[in-house]
Short mmCIF file of C-alpha atoms in Angstrom, two decimals:
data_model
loop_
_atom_site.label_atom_id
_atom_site.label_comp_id
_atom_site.label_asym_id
_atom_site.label_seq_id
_atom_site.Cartn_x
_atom_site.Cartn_y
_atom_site.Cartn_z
CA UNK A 4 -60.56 -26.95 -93.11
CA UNK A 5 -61.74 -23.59 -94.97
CA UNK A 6 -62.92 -20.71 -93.00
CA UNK A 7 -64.98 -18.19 -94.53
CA UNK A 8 -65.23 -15.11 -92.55
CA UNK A 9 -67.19 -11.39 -92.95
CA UNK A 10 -65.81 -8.25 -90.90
CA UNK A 11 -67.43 -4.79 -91.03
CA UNK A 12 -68.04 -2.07 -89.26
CA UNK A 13 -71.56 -1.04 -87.99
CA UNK A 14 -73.67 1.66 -90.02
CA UNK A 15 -72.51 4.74 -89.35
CA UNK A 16 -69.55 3.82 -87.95
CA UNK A 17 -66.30 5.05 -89.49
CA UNK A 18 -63.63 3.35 -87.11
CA UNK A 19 -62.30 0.63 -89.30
CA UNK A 20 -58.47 0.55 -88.15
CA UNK A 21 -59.79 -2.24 -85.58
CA UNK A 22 -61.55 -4.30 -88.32
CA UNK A 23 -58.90 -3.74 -90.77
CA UNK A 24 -56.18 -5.41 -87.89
CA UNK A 25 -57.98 -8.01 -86.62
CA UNK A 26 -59.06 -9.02 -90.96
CA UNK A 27 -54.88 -9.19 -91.14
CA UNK A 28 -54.77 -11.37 -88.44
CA UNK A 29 -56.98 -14.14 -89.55
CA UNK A 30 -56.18 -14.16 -92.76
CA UNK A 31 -52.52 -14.98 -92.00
CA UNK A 32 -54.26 -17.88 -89.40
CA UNK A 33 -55.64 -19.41 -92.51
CA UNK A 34 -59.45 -17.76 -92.95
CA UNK A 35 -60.90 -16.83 -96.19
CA UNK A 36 -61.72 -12.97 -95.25
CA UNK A 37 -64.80 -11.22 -97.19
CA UNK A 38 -64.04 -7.90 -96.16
CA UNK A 39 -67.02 -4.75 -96.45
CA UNK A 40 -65.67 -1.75 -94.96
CA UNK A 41 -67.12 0.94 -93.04
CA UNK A 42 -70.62 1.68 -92.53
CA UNK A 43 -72.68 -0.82 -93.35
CA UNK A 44 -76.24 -1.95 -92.64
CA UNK A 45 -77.49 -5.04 -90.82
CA UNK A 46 -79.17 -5.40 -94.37
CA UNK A 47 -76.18 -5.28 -96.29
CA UNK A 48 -74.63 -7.73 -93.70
CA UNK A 49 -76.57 -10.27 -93.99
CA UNK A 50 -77.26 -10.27 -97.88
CA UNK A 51 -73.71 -10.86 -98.15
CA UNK A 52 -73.41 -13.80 -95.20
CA UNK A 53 -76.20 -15.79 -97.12
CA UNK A 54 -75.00 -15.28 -100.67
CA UNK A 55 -71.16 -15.68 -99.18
CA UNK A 56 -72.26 -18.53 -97.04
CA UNK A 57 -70.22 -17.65 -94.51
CA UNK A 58 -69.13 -19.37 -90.72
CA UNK A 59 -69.12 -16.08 -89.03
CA UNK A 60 -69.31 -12.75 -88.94
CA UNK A 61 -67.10 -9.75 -87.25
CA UNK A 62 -68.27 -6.42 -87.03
CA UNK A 63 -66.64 -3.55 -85.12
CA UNK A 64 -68.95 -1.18 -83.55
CA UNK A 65 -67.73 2.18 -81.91
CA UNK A 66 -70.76 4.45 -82.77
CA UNK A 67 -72.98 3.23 -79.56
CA UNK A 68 -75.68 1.66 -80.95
CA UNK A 69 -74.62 -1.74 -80.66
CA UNK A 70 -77.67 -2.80 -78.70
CA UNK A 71 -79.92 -2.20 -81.44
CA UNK A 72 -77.14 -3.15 -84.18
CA UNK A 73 -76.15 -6.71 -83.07
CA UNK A 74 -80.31 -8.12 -82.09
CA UNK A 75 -81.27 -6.89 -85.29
CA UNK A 76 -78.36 -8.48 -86.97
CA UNK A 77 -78.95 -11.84 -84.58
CA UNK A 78 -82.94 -11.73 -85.62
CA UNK A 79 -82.41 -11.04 -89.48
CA UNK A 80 -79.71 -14.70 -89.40
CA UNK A 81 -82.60 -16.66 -87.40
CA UNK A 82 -85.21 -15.27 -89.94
CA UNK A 83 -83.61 -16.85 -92.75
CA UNK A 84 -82.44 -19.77 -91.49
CA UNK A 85 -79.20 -18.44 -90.86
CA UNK A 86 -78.95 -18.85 -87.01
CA UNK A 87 -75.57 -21.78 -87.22
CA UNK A 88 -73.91 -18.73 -88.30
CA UNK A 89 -71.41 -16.86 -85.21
CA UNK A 90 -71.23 -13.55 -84.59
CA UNK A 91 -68.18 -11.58 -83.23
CA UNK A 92 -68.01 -8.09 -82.50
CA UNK A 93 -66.09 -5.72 -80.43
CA UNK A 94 -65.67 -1.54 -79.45
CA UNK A 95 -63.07 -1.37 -77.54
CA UNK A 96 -65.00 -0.38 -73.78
CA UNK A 97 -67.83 1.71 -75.43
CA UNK A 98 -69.76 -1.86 -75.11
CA UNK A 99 -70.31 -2.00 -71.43
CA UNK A 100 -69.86 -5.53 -69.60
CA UNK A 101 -73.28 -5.80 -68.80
CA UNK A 102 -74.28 -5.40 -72.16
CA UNK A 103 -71.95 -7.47 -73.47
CA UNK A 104 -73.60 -10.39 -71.31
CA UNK A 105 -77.28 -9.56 -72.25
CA UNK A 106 -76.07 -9.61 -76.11
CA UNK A 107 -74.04 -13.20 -75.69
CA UNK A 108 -77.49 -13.94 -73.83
CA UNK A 109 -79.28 -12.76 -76.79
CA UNK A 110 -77.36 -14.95 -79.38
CA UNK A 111 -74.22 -13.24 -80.13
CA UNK A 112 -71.32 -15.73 -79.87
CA UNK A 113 -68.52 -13.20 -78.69
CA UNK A 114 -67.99 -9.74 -78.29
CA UNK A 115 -64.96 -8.43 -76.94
CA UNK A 116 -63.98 -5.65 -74.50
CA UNK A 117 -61.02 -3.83 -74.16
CA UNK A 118 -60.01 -6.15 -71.14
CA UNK A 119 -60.25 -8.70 -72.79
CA UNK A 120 -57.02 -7.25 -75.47
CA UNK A 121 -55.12 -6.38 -72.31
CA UNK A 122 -55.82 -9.86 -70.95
CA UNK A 123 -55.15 -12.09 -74.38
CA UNK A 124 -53.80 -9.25 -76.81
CA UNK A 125 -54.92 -9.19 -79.98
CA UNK A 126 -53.20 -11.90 -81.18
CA UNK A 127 -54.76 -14.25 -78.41
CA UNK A 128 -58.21 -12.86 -79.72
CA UNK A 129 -57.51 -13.90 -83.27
CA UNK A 130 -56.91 -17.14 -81.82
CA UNK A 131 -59.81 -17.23 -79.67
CA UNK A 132 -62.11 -16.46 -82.43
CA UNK A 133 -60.72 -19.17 -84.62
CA UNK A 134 -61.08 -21.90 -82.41
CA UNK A 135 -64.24 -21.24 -81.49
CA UNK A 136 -65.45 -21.23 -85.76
CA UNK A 137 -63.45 -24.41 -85.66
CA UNK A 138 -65.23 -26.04 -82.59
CA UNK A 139 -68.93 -24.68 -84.66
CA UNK A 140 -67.87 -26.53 -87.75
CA UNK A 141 -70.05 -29.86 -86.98
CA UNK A 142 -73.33 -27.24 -86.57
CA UNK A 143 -72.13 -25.22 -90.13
CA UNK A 144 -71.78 -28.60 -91.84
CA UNK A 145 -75.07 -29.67 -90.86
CA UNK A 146 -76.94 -27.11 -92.53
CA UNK A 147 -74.90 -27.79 -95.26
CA UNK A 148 -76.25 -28.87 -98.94
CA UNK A 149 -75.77 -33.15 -98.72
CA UNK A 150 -75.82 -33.60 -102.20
CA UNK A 151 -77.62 -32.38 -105.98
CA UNK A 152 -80.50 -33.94 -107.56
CA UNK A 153 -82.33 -33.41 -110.47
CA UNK A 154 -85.17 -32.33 -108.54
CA UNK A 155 -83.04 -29.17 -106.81
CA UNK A 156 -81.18 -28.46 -109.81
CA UNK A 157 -84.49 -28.30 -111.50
CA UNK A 158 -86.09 -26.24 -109.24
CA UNK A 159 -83.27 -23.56 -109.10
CA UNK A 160 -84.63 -19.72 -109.64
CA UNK A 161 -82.09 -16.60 -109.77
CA UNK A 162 -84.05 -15.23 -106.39
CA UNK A 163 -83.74 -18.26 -103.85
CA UNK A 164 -80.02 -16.34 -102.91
CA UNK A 165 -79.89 -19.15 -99.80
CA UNK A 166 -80.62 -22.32 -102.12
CA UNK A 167 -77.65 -20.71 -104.43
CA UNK A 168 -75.08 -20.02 -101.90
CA UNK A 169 -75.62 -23.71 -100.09
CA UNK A 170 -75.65 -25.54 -103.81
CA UNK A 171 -72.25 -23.28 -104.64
CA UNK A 172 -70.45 -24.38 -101.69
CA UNK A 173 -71.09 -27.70 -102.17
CA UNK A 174 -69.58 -27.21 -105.49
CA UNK A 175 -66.64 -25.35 -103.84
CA UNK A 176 -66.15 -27.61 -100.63
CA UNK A 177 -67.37 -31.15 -101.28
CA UNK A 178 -67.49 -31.69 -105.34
CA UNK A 179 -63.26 -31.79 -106.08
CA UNK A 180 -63.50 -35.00 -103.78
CA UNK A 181 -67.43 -36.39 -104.51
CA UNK A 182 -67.47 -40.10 -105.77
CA UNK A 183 -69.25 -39.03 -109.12
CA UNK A 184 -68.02 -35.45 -110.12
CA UNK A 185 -68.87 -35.94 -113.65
CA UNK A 186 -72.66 -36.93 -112.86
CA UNK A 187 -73.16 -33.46 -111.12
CA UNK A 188 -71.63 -31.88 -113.87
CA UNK A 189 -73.98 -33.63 -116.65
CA UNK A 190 -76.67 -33.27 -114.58
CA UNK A 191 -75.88 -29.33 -114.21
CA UNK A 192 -75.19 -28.89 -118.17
CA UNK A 193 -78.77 -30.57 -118.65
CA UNK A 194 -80.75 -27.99 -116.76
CA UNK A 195 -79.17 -24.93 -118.23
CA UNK A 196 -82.32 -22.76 -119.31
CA UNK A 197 -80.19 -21.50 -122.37
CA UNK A 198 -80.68 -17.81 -121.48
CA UNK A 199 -77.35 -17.15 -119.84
CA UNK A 200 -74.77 -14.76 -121.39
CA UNK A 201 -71.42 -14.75 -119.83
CA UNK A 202 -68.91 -11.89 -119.40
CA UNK A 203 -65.47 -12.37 -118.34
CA UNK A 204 -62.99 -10.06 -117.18
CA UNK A 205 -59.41 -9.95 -116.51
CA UNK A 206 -56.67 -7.70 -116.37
CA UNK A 207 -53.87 -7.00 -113.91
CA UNK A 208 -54.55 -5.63 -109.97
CA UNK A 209 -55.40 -2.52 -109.87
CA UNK A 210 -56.73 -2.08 -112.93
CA UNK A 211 -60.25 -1.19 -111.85
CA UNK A 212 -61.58 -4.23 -112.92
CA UNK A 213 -64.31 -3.72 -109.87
CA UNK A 214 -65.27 -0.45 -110.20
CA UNK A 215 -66.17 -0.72 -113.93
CA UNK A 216 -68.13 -3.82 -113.87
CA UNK A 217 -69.97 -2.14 -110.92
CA UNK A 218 -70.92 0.76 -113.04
CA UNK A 219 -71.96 -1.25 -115.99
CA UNK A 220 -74.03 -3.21 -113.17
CA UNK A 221 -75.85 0.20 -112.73
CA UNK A 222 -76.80 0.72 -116.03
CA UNK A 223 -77.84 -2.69 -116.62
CA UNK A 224 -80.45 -2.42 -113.03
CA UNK A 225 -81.36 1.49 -114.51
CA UNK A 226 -82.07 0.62 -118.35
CA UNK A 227 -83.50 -3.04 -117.62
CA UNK A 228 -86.19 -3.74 -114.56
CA UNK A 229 -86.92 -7.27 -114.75
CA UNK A 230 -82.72 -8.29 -115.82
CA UNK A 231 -80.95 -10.71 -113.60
CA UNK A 232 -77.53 -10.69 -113.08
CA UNK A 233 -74.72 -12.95 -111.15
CA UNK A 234 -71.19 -11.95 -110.56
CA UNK A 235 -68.63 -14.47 -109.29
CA UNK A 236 -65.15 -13.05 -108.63
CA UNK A 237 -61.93 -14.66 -107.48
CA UNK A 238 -58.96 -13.47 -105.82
CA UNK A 239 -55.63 -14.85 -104.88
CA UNK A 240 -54.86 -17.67 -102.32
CA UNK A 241 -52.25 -16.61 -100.17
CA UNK A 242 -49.45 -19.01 -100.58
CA UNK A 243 -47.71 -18.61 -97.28
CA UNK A 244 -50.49 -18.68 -95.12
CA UNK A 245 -53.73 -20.47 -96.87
CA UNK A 246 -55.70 -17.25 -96.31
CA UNK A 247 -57.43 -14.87 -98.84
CA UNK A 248 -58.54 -11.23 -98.78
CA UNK A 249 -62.12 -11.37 -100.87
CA UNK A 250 -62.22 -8.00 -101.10
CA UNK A 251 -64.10 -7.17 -104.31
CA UNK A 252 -67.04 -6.43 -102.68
CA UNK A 253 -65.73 -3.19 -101.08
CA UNK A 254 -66.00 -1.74 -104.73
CA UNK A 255 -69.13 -2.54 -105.54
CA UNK A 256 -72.29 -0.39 -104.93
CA UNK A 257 -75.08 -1.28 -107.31
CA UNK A 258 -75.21 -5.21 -105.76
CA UNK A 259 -77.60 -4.75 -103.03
CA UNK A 260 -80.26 -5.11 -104.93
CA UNK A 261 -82.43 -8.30 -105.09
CA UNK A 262 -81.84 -8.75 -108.82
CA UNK A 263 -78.15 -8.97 -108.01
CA UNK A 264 -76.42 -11.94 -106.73
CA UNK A 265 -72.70 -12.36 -105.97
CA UNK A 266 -69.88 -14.54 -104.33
CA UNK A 267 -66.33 -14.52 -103.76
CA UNK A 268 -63.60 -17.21 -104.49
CA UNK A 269 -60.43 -18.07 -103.48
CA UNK A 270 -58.23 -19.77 -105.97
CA UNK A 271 -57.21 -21.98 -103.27
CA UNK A 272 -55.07 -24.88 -104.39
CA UNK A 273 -56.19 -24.98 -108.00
CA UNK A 274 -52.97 -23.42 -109.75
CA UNK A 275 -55.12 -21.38 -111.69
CA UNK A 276 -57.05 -17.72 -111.72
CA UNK A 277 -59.87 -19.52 -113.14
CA UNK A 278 -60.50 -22.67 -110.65
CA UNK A 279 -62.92 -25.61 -111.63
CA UNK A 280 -65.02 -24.39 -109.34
CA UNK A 281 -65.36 -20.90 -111.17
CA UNK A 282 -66.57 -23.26 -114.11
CA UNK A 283 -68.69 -25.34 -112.07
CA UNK A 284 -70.62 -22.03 -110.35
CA UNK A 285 -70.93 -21.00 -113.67
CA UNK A 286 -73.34 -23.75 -114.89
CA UNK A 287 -74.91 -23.79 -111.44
CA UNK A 288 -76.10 -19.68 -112.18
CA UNK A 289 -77.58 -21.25 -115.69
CA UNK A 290 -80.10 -23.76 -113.92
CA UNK A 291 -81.31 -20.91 -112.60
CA UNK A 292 -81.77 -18.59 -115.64
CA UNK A 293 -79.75 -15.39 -114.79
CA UNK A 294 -80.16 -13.13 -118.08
CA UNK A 295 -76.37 -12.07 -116.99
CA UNK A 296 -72.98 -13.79 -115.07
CA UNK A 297 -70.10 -11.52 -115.00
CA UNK A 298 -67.18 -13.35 -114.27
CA UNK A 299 -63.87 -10.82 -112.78
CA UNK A 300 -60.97 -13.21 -112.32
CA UNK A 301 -57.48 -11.84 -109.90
CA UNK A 302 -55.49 -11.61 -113.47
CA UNK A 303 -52.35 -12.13 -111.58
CA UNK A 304 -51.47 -15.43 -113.90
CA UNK A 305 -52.92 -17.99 -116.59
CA UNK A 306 -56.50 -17.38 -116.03
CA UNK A 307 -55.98 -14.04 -118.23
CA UNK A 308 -56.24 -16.24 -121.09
CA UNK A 309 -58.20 -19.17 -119.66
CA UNK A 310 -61.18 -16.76 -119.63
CA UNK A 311 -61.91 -16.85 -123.08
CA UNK A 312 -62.78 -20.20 -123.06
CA UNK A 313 -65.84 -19.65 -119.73
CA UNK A 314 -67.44 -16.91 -121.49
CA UNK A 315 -69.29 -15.59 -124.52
CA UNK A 316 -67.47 -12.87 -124.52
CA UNK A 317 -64.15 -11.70 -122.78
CA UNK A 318 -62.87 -8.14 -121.73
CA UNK A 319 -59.57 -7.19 -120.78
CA UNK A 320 -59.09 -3.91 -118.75
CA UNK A 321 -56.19 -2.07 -118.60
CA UNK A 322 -54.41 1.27 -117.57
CA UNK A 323 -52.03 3.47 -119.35
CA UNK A 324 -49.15 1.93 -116.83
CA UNK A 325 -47.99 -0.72 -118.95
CA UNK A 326 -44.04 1.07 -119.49
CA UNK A 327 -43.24 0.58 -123.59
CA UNK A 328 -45.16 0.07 -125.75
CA UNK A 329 -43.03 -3.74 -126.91
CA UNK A 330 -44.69 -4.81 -123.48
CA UNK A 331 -48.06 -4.57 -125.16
CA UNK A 332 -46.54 -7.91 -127.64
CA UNK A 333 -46.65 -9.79 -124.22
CA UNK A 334 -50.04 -9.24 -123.69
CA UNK A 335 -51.93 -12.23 -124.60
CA UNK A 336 -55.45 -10.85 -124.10
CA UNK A 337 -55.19 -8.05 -126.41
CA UNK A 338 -54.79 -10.23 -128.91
CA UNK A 339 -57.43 -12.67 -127.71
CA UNK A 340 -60.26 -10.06 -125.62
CA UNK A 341 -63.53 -9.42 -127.12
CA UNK A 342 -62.94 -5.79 -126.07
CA UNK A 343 -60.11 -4.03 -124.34
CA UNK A 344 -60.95 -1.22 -121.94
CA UNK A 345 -58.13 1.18 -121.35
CA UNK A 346 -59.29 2.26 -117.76
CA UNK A 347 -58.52 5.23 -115.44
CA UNK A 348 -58.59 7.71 -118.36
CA UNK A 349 -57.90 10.42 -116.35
CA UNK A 350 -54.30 9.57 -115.81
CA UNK A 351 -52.07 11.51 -117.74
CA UNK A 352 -50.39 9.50 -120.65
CA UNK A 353 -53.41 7.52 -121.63
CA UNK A 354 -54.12 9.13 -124.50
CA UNK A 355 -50.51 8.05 -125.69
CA UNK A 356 -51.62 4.72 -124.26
CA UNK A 357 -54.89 4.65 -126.64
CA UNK A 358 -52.97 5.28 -129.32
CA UNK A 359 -50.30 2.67 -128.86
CA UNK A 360 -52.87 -0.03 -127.57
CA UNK A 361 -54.77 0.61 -131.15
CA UNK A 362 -51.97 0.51 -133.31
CA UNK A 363 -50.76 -2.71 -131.60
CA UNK A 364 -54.55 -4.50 -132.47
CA UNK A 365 -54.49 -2.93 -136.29
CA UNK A 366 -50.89 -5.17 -135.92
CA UNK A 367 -52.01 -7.83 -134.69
CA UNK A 368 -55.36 -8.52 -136.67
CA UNK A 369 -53.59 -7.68 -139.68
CA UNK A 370 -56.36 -4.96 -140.40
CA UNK A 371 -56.13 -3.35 -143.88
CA UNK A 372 -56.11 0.41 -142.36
CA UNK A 373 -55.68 2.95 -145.26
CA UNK A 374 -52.88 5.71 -145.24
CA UNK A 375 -53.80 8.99 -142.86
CA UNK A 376 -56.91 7.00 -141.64
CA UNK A 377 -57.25 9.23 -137.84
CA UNK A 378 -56.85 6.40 -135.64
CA UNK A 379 -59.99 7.94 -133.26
CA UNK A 380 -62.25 7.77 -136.47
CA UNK A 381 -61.67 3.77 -136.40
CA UNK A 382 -64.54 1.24 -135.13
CA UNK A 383 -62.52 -1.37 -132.80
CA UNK A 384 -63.63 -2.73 -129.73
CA UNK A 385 -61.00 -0.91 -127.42
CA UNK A 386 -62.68 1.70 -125.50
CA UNK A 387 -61.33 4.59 -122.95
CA UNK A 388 -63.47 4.91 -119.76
CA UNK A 389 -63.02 6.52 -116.58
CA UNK A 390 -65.01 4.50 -113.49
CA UNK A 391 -63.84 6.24 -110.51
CA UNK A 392 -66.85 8.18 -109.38
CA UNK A 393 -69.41 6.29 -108.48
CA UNK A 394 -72.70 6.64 -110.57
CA UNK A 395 -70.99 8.77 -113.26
CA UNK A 396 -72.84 9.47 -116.40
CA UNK A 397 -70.69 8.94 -118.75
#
């Protein structure tokens, strides 16, 4: 069974140590964690419960206006349908008893008081909040999407967010064991709407991959008012434990917009960065016509490589960390990437890292470079970019 959870903190509220604990703890109990930080809106909430499709939602609230905070956030999830969904919240004894009751009266699930961590501790919460998602799985799964038809598929747009979400967990949860996989698959590839262009990224953790496709998301929203854009990114499966940390979204600012849509993966048990279901999604988002799907991938394996073959074109970010420059030879990307981005600029030695990264493509693509040619003067699709301030320039 695959939980997919959301924790946050309320707007305005910095306290995340609480959040940031009690996300630890259900990841290693198996749960699929979409993590958002600090200080974030109801709105913001639940754009990213529909579009996650999540089973619940945890937000820590220390700033004091939980009362207002949690029935908005309980009215905004029965406006759109959204009401199977639990809620879970806590702050410590700022939320008084008597208004935990009127909220749990109200339609919050559970919120938590500080007696209740000296009466179960927080690992007995952890549990407590797990079994009870577990115990609401019959009411999730019967919102659920039952199956595709032609009609649906037909009918997709790239602004029905809650049609997308329900049709890409289907594809996620119920199409690796569906008695016709290869229908749904034809019948996905015939409704394409042939405007699609597809972007992938890779690189290794840490790289920044986030941050820069958030700031090209920026310029696309800025330069281009009536563009449409999907981003799907994956991130590791735990091994040990069956949980994930989907944290992507915690670098991302310009995708809380209603041209933007975006979900998290977990490569689960596919052996792979890039999981059928990546593949799957992707001809799902071109039914419904979206002008752009950027595609970021964990790059911790295989799927470097295997993202060439999802996208149009491919773009491998990197830092000036990669020790000498022989490890560049191991690099399979740079030889196969679209265009290489050497990221985090700013850090001394990338120049040096520029240089070497360049001289390894001329290598490699056998370019015919003539003799005191100024490497800087040359027109190759490796670029040096900076993307840690948010809404730089350039």
């Amino acid at each position: 069974m695959n939980i997919k959870l959301l924790t946050a903190t309320a707007l305005f509220d910095g306290h995340d140590v609480s959040v940031n604990l009690f996300r630890r703890l259900l990841q290693r109990r198996g749960a699929e964690v979409i993590h958002l930080g600090h200080n974030r809106s109801v709105r913001e909430v639940v754009t990213v419960a529909i579009q996650e499709d999540v089973d619940a939602l945890l937000i820590s609230s220390y700033q004091g206006g939980h009362n207002e905070y949690f029935r908005f956030l309980v009215e905004q999830l029965r406006e759109l349908g959204a009401e199977e969904k639990q809620i879970f919240g806590g702050g410590g004894g700022v939320i008084l008893p008597s208004e935990i009751k009127a909220l749990e009266e109200y339609g919050v699930t559970k919120l938590y008081h500080a007696i209740d961590g000296q009466r179960l501790g927080i690992n007995g919460i952890a549990d407590d909040i797990m079994r009870r998602i577990k115990e609401n799985k019959p009411r999730i799964e019967s919102k659920a999407l039952k199956e595709f038809t032609e009609e649906l598929i037909a009918s997709n747009t790239t602004t029905n967010h809650f049609s997308i979400a329900k049709q890409i967990t289907f594809i996620e949860e119920k199409l690796p064991n569906h008695s016709e996989p290869d229908s749904i698959r034809e019948m996905l590839r015939k409704f394409d709407k042939g405007k699609s262009l597809v972007i992938g990224f890779t690189g290794p953790g840490g790289c920044g991959k986030s941050s820069l496709i958030d700031e090209l998301i920026g310029r696309f929203l800025a330069y281009a008012p009536n563009i449409s854009i999907a981003v799907l990114a994956s991130d590791p499966t735990k091994s040990t434990t069956g949980g994930a940390l989907l944290g992507d979204r915690i670098r991302y600012n310009h995708i809380y917009d209603p041209r933007v849509f975006f979900r998290s993966f977990a490569t689960r048990n596919s052996g792979s960065d890039v999981g059928q279901f990546v593949r799957d999604s992707i001809d799902l988002l071109k039914t419904c016509g979206f002008d752009l799907i950027l595609v970021e991938t964990p790059g911790i394996g295989q799927g470097d490589s295997q993202i060439k073959s999802l996208s149009d074109f491919s773009v491998y970010v990197m830092t000036a960390e990669f020790g000498a420059p022989s490890q560049l030879e191991k690099i399979d990307m740079l030889d196969l990437a679209d265009y290489i981005v050497i990221n985090k600029f700013e850090k001394i030695g990338s120049e040096d890292a520029l240089r070497e990264v360049i001289i390894h493509y001329i290598r490699t693509h056998q370019l015919n470079v003539p003799r005191g040619t100024p490497l800087e003067s040359l027109d190759l699709p490796i670029f040096a970019c900076s993307s840690n301030q948010f809404n730089n320039h350039g």
